[in-house]
Coordinates of N, CA and C in Angstrom, one line a residue:
X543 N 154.0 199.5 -7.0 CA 152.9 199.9 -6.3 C 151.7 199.8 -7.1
X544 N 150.5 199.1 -6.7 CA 149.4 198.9 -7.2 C 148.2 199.8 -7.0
X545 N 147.2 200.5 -7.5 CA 146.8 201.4 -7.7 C 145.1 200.8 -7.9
X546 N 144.8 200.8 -6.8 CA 143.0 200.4 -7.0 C 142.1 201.6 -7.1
X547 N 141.4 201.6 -8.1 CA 140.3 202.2 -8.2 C 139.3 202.0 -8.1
X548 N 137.8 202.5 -7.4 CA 136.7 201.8 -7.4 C 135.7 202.3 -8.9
X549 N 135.4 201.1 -9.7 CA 134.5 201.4 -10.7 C 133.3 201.2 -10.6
X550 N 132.6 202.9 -10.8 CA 131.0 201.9 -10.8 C 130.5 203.1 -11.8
X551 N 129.1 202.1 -12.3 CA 128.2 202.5 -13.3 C 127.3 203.4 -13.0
X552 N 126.8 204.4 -12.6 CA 125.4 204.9 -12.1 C 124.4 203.9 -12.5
X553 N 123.7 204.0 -11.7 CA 122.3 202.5 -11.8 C 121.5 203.2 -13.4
X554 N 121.1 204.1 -13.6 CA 120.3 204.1 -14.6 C 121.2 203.9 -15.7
X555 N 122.5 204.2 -16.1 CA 123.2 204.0 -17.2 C 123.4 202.4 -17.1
X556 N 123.4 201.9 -16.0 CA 123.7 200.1 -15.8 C 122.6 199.3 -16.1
X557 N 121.5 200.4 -16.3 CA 119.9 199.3 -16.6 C 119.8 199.6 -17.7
X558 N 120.3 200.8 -18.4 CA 120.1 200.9 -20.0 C 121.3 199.9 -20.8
X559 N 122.6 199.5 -20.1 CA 123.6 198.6 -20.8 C 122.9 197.2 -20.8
X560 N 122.3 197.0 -19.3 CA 121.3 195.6 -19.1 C 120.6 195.4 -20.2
X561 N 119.9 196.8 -20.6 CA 118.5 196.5 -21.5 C 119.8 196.2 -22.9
X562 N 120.2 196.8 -23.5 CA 121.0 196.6 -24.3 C 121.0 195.3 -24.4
X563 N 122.1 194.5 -23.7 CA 122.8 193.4 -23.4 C 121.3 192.2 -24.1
X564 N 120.1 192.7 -23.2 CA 119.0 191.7 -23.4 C 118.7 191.6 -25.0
X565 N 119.0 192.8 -25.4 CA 118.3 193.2 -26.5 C 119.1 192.0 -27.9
X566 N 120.1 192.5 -27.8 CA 121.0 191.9 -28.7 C 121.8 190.4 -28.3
X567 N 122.0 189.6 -27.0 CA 122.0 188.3 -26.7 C 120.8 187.3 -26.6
X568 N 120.5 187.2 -28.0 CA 119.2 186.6 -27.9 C 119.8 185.1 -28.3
X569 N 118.9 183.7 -27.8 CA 119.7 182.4 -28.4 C 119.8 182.5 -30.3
X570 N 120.9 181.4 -30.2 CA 121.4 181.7 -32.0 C 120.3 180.7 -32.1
X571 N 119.7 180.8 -33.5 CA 119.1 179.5 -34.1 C 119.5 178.3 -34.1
X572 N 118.5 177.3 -33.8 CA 119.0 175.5 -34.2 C 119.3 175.2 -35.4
X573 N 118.6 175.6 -36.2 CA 118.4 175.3 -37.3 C 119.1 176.1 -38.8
X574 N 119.4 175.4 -39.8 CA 119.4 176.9 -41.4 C 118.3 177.2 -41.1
X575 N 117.0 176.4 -41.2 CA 116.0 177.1 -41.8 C 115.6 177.9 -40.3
X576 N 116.3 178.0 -39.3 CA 115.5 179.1 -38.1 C 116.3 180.4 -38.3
X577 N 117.6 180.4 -39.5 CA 118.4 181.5 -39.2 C 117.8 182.9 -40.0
X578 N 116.8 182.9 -41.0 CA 116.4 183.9 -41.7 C 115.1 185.0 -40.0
X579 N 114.7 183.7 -39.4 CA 113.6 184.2 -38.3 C 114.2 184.8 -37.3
X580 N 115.7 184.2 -36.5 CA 116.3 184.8 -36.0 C 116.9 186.4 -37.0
X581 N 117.2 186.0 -37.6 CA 118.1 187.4 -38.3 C 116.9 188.5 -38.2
X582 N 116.0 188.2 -38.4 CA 114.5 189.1 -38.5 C 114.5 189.7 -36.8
X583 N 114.3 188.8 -35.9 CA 114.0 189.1 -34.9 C 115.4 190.2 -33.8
X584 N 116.6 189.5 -34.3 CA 117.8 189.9 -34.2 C 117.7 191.8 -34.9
X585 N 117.4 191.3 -36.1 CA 117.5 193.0 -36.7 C 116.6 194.2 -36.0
X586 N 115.6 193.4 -35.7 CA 114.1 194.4 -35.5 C 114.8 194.7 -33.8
X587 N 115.5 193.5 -33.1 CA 115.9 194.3 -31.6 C 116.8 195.5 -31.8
X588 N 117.9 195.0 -32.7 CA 119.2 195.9 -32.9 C 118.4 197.5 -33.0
X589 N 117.3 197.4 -34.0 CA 117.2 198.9 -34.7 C 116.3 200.1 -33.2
X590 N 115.5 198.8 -32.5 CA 115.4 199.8 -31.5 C 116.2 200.2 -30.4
X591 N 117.5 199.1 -30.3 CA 118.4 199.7 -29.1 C 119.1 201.0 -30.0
X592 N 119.3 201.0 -31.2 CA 120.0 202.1 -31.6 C 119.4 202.9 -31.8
X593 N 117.9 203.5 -31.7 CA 117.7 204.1 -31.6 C 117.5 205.1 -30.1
X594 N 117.0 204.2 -29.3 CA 117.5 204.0 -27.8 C 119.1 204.8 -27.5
X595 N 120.1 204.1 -27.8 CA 121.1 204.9 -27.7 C 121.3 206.2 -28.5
X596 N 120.3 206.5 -29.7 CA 120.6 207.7 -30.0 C 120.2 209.1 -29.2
X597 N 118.8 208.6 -28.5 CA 118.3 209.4 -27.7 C 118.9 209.7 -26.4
X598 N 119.7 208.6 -26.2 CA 120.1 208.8 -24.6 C 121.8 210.3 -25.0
X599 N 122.1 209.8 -25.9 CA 123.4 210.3 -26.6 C 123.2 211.4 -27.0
X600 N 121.6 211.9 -27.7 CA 121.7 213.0 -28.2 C 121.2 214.3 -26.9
X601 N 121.7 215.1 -26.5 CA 121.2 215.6 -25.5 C 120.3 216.7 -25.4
X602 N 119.2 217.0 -26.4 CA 118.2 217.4 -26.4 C 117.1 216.7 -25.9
X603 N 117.3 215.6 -26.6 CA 116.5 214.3 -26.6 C 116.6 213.8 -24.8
X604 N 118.0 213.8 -24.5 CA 118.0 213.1 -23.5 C 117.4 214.1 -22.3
X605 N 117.8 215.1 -22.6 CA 117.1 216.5 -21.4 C 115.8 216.2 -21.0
X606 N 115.3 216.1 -22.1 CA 113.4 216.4 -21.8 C 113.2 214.7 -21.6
X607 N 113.2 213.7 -22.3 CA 113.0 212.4 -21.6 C 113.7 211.4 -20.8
X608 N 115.1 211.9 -20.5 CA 116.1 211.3 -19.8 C 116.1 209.6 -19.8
X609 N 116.9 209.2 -19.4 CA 117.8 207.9 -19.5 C 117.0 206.8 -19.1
X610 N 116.4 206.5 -17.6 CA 115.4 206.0 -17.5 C 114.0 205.8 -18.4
X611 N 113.4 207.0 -19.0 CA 112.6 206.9 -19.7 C 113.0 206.2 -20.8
X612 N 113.4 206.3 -21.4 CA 114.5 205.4 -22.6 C 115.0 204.2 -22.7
X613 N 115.1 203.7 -21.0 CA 115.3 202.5 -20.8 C 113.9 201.9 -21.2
X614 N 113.1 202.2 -19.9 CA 111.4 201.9 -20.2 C 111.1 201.6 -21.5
X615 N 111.4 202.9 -22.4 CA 110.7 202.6 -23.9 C 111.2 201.5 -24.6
X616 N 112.9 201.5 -24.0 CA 113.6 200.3 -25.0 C 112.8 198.7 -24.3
X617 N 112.7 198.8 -23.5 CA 112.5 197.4 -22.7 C 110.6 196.7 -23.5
X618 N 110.1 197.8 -23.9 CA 108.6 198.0 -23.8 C 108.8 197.3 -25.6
X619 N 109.5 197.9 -26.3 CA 109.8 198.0 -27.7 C 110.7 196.0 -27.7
X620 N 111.5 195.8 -26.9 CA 111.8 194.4 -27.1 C 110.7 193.3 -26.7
X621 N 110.3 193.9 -25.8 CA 109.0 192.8 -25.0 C 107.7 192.7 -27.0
X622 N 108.4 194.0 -28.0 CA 106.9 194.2 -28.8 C 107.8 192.6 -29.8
X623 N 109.1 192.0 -30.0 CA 109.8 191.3 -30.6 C 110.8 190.5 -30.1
X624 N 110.2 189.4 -29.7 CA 110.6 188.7 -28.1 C 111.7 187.8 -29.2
X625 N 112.3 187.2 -28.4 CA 113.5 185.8 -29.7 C 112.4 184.5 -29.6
X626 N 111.4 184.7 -30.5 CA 110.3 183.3 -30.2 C 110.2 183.5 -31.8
X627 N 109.7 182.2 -32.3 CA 109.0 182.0 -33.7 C 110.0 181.3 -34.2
X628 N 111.2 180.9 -33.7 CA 112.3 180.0 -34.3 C 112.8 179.0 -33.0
X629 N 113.5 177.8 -33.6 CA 113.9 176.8 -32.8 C 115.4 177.5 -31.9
X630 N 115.4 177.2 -30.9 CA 116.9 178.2 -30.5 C 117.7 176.8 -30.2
X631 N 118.9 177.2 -30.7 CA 120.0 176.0 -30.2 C 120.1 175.3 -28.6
X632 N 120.1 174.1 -28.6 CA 119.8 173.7 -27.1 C 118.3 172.8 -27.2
X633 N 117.1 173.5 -27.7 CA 115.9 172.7 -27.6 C 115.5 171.7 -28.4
X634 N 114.9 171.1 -27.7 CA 114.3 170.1 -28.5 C 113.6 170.2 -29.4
X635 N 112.6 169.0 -30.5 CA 111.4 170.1 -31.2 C 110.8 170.5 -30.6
X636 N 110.2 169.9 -29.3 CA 109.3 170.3 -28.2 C 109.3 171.4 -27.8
X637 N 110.4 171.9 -27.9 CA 110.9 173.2 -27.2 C 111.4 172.9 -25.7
X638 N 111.6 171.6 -25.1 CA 112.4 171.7 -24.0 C 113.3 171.6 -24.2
X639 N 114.7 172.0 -23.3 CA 115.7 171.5 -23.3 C 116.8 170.1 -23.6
X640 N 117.5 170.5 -24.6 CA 118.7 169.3 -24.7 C 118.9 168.7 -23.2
X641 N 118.8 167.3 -23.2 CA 119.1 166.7 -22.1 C 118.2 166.4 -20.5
X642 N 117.2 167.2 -21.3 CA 116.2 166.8 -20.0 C 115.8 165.7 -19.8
X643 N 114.7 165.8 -18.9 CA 114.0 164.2 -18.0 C 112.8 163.8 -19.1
X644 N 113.3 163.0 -19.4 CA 111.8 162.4 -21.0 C 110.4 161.9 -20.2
X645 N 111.2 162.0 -18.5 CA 109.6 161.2 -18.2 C 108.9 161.8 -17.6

């Protein structure tokens, strides 16, 4: 006998794992010399989603600014350290895409 359960996320916990998710799947570098820019850019997202999840986790913190707000601030804080200033795997030097229309 098989046993379905329905799973679901509450929406504001599912837009703080989204913001997450953005945070830290950023493209890998093309290059050696892009991987010190990425790692920079990579570190500076990591340190504000974890702080992000420390607030949402710690529940003083989360009482008075709750989950949504937290999302906001994390989202606000990655938009301040976007994955730009390095070549990302896939582009050209141009910066378009591997494989596009040259004309």
């Amino acid at each position: 006998m098989t046993e379905t359960t329905e799973h679901t996320i509450p929406e504001p916990v599912r837009d703080l794992l989204q913001a997450v998710r953005a945070a830290l799947d950023i493209p890998h570098p093309a290059t050696y010399g892009d991987r010190d820019r990425h790692a920079q850019v990579l570190a500076d997202r990591a340190m504000h989603t974890v702080i992000a999840l420390a607030d949402v986790l710690d529940t003083e913190v989360s009482a008075c600014l709750g989950i949504e707000w937290t999302t906001t601030y994390l989202r606000a804080r990655l938009a301040e350290h976007p994955p730009t200033g390095y070549q990302h795997a896939g582009e050209r030097r141009t910066g378009g895409p591997v494989g596009g229309d040259a004309s």
